[in-house]
Coordinates of C-alpha atoms and ligand atoms in Angstrom, one line a residue:
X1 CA 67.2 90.5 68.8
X2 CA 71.0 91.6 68.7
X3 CA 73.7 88.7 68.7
X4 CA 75.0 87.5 71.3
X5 CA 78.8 85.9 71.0
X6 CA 79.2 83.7 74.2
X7 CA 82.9 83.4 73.4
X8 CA 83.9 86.7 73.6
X9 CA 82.4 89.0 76.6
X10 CA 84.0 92.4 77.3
X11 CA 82.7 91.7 80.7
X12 CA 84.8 88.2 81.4
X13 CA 88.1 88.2 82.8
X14 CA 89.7 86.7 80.2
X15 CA 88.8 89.8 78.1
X16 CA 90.3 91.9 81.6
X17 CA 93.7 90.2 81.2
X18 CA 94.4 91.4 77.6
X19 CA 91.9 93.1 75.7
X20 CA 94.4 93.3 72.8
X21 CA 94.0 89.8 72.3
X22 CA 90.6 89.9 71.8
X23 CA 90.5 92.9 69.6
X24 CA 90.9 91.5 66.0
X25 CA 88.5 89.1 66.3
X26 CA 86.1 91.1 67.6
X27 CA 86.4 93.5 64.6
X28 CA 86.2 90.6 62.2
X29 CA 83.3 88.6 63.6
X30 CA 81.3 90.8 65.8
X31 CA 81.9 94.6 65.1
X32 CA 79.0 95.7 66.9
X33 CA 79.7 93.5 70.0
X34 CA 76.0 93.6 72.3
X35 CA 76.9 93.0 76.2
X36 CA 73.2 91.7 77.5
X37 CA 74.5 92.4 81.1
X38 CA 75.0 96.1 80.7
X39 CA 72.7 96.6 77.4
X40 CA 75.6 98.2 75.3
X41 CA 76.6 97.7 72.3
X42 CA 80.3 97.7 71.4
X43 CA 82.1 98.9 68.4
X44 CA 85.8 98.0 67.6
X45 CA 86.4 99.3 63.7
X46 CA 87.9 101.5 63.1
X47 CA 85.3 103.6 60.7
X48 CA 82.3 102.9 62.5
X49 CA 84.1 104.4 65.7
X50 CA 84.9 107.5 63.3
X51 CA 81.6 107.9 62.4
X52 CA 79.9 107.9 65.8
X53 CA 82.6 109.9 67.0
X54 CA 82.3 112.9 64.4
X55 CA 78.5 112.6 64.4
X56 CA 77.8 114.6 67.1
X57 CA 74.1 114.2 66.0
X58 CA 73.1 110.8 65.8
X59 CA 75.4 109.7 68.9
X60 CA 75.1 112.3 71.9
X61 CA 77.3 112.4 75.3
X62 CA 73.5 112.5 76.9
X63 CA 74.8 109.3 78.4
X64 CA 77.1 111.4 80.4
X65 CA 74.0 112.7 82.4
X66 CA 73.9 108.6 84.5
X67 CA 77.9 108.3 83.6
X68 CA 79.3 111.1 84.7
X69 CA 77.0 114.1 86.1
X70 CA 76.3 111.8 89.7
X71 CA 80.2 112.3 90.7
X72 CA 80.9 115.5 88.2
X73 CA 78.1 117.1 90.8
X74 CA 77.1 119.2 87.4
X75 CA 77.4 119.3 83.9
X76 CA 80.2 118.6 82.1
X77 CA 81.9 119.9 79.1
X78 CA 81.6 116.5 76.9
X79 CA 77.4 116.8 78.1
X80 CA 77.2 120.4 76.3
X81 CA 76.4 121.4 72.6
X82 CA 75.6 124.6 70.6
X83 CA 76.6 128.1 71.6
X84 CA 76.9 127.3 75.6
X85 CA 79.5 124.2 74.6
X86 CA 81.7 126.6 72.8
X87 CA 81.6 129.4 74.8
X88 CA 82.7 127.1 77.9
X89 CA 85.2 124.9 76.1
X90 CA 87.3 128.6 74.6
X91 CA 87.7 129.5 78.4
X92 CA 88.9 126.1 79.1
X93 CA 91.0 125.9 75.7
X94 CA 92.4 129.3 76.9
X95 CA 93.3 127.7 80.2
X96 CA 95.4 125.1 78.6
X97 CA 97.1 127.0 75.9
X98 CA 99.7 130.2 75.3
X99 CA 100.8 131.7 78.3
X100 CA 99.1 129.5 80.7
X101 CA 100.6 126.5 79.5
X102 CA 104.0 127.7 79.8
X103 CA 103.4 128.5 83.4
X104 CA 102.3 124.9 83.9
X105 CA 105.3 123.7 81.8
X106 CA 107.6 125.2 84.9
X107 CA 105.1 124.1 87.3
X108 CA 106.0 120.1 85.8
X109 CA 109.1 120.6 85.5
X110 CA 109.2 121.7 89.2
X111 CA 106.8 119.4 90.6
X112 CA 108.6 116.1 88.9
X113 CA 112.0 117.1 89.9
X114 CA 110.7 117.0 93.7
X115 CA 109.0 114.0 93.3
X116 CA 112.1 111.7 91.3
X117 CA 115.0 113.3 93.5
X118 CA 114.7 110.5 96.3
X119 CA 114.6 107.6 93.8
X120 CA 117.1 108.9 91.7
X121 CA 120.3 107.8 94.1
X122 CA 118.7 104.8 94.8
X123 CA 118.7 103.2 91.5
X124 CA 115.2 101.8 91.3
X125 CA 111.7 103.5 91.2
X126 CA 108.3 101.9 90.7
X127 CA 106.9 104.7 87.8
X128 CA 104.0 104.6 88.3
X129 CA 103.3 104.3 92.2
X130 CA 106.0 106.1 93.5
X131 CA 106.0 109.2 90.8
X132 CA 103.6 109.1 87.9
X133 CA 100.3 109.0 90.1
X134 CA 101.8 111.8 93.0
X135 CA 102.4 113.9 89.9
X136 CA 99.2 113.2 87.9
X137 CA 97.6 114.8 91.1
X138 CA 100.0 117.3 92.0
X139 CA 100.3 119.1 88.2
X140 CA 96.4 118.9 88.2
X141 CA 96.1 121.0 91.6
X142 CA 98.7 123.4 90.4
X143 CA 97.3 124.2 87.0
X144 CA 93.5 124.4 89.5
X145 CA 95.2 126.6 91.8
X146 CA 94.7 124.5 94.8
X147 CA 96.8 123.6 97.8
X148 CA 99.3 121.6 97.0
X149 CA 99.1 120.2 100.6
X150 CA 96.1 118.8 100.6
X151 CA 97.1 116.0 97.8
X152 CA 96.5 113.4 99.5
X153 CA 93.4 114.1 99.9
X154 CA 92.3 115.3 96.9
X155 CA 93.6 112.2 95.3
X156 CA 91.7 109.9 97.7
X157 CA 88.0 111.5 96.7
X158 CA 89.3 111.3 92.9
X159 CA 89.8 107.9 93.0
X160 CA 86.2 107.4 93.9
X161 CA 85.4 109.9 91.1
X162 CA 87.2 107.7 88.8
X163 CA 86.2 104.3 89.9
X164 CA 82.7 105.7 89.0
X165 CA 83.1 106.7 85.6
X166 CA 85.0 104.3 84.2
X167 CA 83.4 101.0 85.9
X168 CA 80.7 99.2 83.4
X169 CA 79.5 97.6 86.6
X170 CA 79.5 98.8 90.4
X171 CA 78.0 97.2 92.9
X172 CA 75.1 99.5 95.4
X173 CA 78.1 99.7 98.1
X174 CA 80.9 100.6 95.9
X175 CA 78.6 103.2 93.9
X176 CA 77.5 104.7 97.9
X177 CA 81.4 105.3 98.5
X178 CA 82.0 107.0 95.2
X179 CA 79.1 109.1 95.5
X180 CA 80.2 110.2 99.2
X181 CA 83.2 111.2 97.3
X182 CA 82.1 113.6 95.3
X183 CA 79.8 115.0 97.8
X184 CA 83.2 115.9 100.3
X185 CA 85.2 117.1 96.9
X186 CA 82.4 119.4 95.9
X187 CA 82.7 120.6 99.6
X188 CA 85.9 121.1 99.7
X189 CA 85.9 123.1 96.4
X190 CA 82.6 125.4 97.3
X191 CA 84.7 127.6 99.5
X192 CA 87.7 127.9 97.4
X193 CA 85.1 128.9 94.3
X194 CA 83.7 131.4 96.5
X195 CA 87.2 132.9 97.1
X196 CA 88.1 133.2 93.9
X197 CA 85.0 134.7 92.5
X198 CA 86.4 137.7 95.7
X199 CA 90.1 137.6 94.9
X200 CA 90.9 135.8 91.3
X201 CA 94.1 134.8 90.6
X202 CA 96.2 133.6 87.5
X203 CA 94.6 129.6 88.1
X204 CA 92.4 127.8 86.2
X205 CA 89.4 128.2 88.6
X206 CA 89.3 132.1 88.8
X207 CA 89.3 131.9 85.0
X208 CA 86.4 129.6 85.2
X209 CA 84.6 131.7 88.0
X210 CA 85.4 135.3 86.3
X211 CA 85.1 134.3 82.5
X212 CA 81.8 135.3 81.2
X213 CA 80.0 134.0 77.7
X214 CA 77.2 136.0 76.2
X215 CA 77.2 138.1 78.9
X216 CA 76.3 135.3 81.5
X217 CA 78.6 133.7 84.1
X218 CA 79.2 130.2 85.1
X219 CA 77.2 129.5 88.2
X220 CA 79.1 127.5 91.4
X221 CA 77.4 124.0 89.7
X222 CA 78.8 124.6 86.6
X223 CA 82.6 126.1 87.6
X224 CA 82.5 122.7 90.5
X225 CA 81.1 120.1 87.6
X226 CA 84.7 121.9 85.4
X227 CA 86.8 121.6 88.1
X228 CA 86.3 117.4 89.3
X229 CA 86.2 117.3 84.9
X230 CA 89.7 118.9 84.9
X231 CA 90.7 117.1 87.4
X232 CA 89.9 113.7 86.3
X233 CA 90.6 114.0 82.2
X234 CA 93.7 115.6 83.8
X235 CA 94.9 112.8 86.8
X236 CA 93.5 109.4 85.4
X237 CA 95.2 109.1 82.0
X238 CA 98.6 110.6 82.7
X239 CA 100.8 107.8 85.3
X240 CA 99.2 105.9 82.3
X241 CA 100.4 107.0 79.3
X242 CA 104.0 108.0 80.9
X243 CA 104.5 104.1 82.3
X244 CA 103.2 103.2 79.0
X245 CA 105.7 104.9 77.4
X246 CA 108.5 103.2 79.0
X247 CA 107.6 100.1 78.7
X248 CA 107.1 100.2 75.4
X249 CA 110.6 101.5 75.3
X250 CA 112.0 99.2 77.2
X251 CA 110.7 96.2 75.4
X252 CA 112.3 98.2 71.9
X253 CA 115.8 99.2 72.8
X254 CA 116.5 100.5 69.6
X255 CA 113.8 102.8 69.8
X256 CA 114.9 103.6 72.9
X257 CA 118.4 104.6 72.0
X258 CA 117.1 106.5 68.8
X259 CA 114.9 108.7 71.2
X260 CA 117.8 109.1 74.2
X261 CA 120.2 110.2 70.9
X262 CA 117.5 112.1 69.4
X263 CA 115.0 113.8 71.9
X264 CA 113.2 115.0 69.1
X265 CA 111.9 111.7 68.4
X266 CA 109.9 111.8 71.9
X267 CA 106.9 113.8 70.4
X268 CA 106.5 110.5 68.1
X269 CA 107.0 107.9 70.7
X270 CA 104.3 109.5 72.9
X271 CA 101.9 109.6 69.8
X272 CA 102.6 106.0 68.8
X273 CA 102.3 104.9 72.8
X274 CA 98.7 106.9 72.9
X275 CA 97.4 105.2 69.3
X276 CA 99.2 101.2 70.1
X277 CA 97.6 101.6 73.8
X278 CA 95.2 104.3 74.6
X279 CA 95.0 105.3 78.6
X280 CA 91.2 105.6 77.4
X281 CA 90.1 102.4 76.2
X282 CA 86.3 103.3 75.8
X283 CA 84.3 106.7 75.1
X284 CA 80.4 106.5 75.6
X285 CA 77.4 107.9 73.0
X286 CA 73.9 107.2 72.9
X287 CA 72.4 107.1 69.8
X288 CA 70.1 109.4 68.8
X289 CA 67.9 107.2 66.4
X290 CA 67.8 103.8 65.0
X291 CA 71.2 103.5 63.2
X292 CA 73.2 100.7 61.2
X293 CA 76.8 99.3 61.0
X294 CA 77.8 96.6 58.7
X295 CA 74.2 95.2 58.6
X296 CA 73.7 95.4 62.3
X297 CA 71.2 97.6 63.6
X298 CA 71.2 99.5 66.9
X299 CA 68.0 101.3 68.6
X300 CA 67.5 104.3 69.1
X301 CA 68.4 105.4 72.9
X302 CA 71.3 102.2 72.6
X303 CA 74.2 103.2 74.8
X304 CA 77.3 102.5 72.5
X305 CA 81.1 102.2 73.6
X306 CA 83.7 103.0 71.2
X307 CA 86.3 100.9 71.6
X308 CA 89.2 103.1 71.3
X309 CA 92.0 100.4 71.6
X310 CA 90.6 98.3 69.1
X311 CA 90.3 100.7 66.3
X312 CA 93.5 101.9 66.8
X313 CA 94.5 98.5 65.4
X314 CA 92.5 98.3 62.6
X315 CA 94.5 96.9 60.0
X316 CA 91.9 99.3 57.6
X317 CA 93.6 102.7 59.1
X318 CA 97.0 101.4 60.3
X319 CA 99.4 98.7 58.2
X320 CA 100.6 96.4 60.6
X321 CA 99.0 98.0 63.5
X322 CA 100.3 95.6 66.3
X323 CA 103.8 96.9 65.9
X324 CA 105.2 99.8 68.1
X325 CA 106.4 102.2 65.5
X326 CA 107.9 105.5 66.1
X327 CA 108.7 105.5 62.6
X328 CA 105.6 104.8 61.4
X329 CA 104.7 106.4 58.0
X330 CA 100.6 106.8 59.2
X331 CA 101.4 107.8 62.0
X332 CA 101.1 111.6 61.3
X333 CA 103.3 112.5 64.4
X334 CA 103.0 116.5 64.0
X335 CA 98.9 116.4 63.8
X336 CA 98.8 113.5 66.3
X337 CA 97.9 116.0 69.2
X338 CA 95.2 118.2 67.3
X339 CA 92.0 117.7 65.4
X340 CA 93.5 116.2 62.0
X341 CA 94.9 113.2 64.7
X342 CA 94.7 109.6 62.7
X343 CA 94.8 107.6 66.1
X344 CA 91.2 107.8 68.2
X345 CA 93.1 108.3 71.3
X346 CA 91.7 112.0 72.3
X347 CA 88.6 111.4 70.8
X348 CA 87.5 112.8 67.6
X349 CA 85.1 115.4 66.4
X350 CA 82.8 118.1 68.5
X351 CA 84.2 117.0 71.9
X352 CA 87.6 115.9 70.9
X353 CA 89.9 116.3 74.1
X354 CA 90.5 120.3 75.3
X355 CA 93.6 119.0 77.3
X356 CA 95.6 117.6 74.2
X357 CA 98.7 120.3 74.2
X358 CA 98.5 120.0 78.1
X359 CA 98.8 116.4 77.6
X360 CA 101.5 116.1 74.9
X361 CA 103.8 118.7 77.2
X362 CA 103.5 117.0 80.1
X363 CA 104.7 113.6 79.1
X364 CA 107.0 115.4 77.1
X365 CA 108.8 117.5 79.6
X366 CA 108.7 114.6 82.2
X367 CA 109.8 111.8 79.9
X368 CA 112.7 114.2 78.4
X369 CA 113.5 115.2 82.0
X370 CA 113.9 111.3 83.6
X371 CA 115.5 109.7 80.1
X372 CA 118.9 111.1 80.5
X373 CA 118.8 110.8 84.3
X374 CA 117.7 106.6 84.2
X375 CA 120.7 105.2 82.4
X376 CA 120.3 101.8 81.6
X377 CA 116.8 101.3 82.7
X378 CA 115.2 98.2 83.1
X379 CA 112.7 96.3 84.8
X380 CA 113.6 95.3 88.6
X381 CA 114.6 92.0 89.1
X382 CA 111.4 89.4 89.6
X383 CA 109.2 92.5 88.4
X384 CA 105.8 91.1 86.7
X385 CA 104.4 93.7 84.0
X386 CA 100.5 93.7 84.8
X387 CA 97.8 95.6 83.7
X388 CA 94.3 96.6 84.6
X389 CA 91.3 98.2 83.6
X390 CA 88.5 98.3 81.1
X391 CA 87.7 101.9 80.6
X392 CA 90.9 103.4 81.4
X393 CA 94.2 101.1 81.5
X394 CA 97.5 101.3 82.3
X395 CA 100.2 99.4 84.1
X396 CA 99.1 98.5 87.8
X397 CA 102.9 99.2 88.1
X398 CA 106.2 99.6 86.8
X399 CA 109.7 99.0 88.7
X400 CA 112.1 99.8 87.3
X401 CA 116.4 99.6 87.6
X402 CA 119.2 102.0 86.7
X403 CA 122.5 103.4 86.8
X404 CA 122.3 106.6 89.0
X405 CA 123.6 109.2 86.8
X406 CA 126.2 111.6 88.6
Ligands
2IO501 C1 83.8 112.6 83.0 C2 88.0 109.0 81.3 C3 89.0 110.6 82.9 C4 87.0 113.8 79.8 C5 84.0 112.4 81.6 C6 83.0 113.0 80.8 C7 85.4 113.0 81.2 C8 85.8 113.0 79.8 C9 87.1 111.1 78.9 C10 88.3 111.8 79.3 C11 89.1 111.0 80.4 C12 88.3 110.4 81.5 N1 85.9 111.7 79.2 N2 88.2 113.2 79.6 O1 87.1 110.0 78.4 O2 86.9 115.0 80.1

């Protein structure tokens, strides 16, 4: 029988409130943390998260097929392996990368200056609710190729899509509504698919519906299951990790002034706001076989959650790994965003995140495009910093004051 700690569930809200709290001990006195209301077990070190990370073997993504698939309406790139899984994830790679990514780059840069330029005379912005989640969305449909115009809607149905894969409990009603979701996204995107397959264009989605691997093409299941993937790895961490950002920022003004004098330093701030508080707090296997972890054992067929933010904290892979630290000698800043990454917060191994360049250049070019027009930024008077969220977090909002720069 697997131990149970009644003072510490990942389930109570205690736990909900600040997760960081929480995360030291559970390292120290129960590693392999098992939640009887979910049956999961739950690892916080940081070399036991490593290892069921890299082994791609032992600790499979076939969890995704209950997780994910229901709302993904197919397979998912995280679910394959072998000769299909790199076939697929080179045509996504190749929509993320080179040439591609410096269309999207103007497509950002475009799509943010829209969204700040009513807030900007004003003085105050909320970052998260006014402009990080509209442009979450908005880059996502441009670098799919869809209308622009139908944002609101698209974000609606991704919300449910979201709820469901990063809830650890949903209730019969609340799973119905994110089910009926997906079902009116996958209908909305089954006569775009078929369009493009007629008349491809430079998008993401005609590279998906032409691109062919071993002579065989991706069927309309496969290209829609890509296309809610891309849209979710692409929408739900990003108002996230930007908000994050600036907080962290604002709570270090002398980081902050370092970065506004020297913009170079953004690349480093943006790793150490990923690895101090990862969007993606938790990344599902299933293991494979019976396997140990610092004399606990876990069955075979165990789902197990790595707990990203935890072992991002590890004192064993980070010195004094509660501090924010641009400067930080472990940080690794220039490998932070590819495979040789030290923090967990893509991922690691087989399945590590495809969007990682995307995702480094959009917070970049936003965050380098808002510093020097938010002078003096703070938080609004009476404004309460909050977050929320178990499998993704971020900042349920962030208001923020400033000098309107001329
Ligand atoms: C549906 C949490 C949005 C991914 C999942 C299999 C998606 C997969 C992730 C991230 C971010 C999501 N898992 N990206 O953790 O593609």
């Amino acid at each position: 029988m697997p131990v149970v700690h009644p003072h510490v569930s990942v389930l109570s809200e205690d736990f909900a409130a600040d997760p960081y709290r929480h995360f030291a001990r559970l390292r120290e006195q129960s590693p392999v943390h098992y939640e009887p209301a979910i049956d999961s077990y739950f690892l916080s070190r940081y070399e036991d998260v490593r290892r069921v990370l890299t082994d791609h073997e032992a600790f499979t993504t076939e969890t995704l097929q209950v997780r994910a698939e229901p709302v993904m309406r197919g397979p998912v790139l995280a679910q394959m392996t072998g000769a299909e899984h790199t076939a697929k994830r080179k045509i996504v790679v190749q929509g993320f990368t080179g040439r591609a990514l410096q269309d999207q780059i103007r497509a950002i840069r475009a799509g943010a200056a829209e969204l700040m330029a009513p807030f900007l005379a004003r003085g105050r912005m909320d970052l998260v609710n006014d402009f990080g989640k509209p442009l979450a969305v908005l880059v996502t449909l441009d670098v799919l190729g869809l209308e622009r115009r139908d944002w609101q809607q698209v974000a609606a149905w991704h919300s449910g899509v979201a709820e469901f894969i990063t809830s650890l409990t949903l209730t019969p009603e609340r799973r119905r509504d994110c089910l009926e979701c997906a079902e009116q996204l996958e209908a909305y995107l089954l006569p775009v698919i078929e369009r493009r397959r007629r008349d491809p264009g430079d998008d993401l989605i005609s590279k998906l519906c032409t691109a062919e691997f071993d002579g065989i093409a991706m069927s309309d299941r496969d290209v829609t299951a890509l296309i809610i993937n891309v849209l979710a790895a692409a929408t739900e961490p990003a108002d996230k990790t930007l908000a994050l950002l600036f907080r962290h920022l604002i709570e270090h003004p002398e980081q902050m002034a370092q970065v506004r004098r020297d913009p170079e330093l953004l690349t480093a701030a943006i790793a150490e706001t990923l690895r101090h508080t990862p969007p993606v707090q938790l990344i599902p296997r299933q293991a494979e076989g019976d396997a140990v972890f610092v004399g606990t054992a876990v069955p075979a067929g165990a789902t197990v959650f790595c707990m990203i933010g935890a072992a991002n904290r590890d004192p064993e892979a980070f010195t004094a790994p509660d501090a924010f630290d641009i400067h930080r000698p472990d940080l690794g800043t220039a490998r932070s965003f590819t495979a040789a990454a030290q923090h967990l917060s893509f991922g690691a191994g087989l399945h590590q995140c495809v969007g990682a360049a995307f995702a480094r250049a959009e917070i970049e070019t936003v965050a380098a495009m808002l510093l020097p027009l938010l002078d003096r930024v703070r938080y609004s008077p009476g404004f309460q910093y909050r977050e929320s969220g178990l499998y993704t977090r971020g900042p349920v909002s962030l208001s923020l004051d400033f000098t309107p720069v001329r």
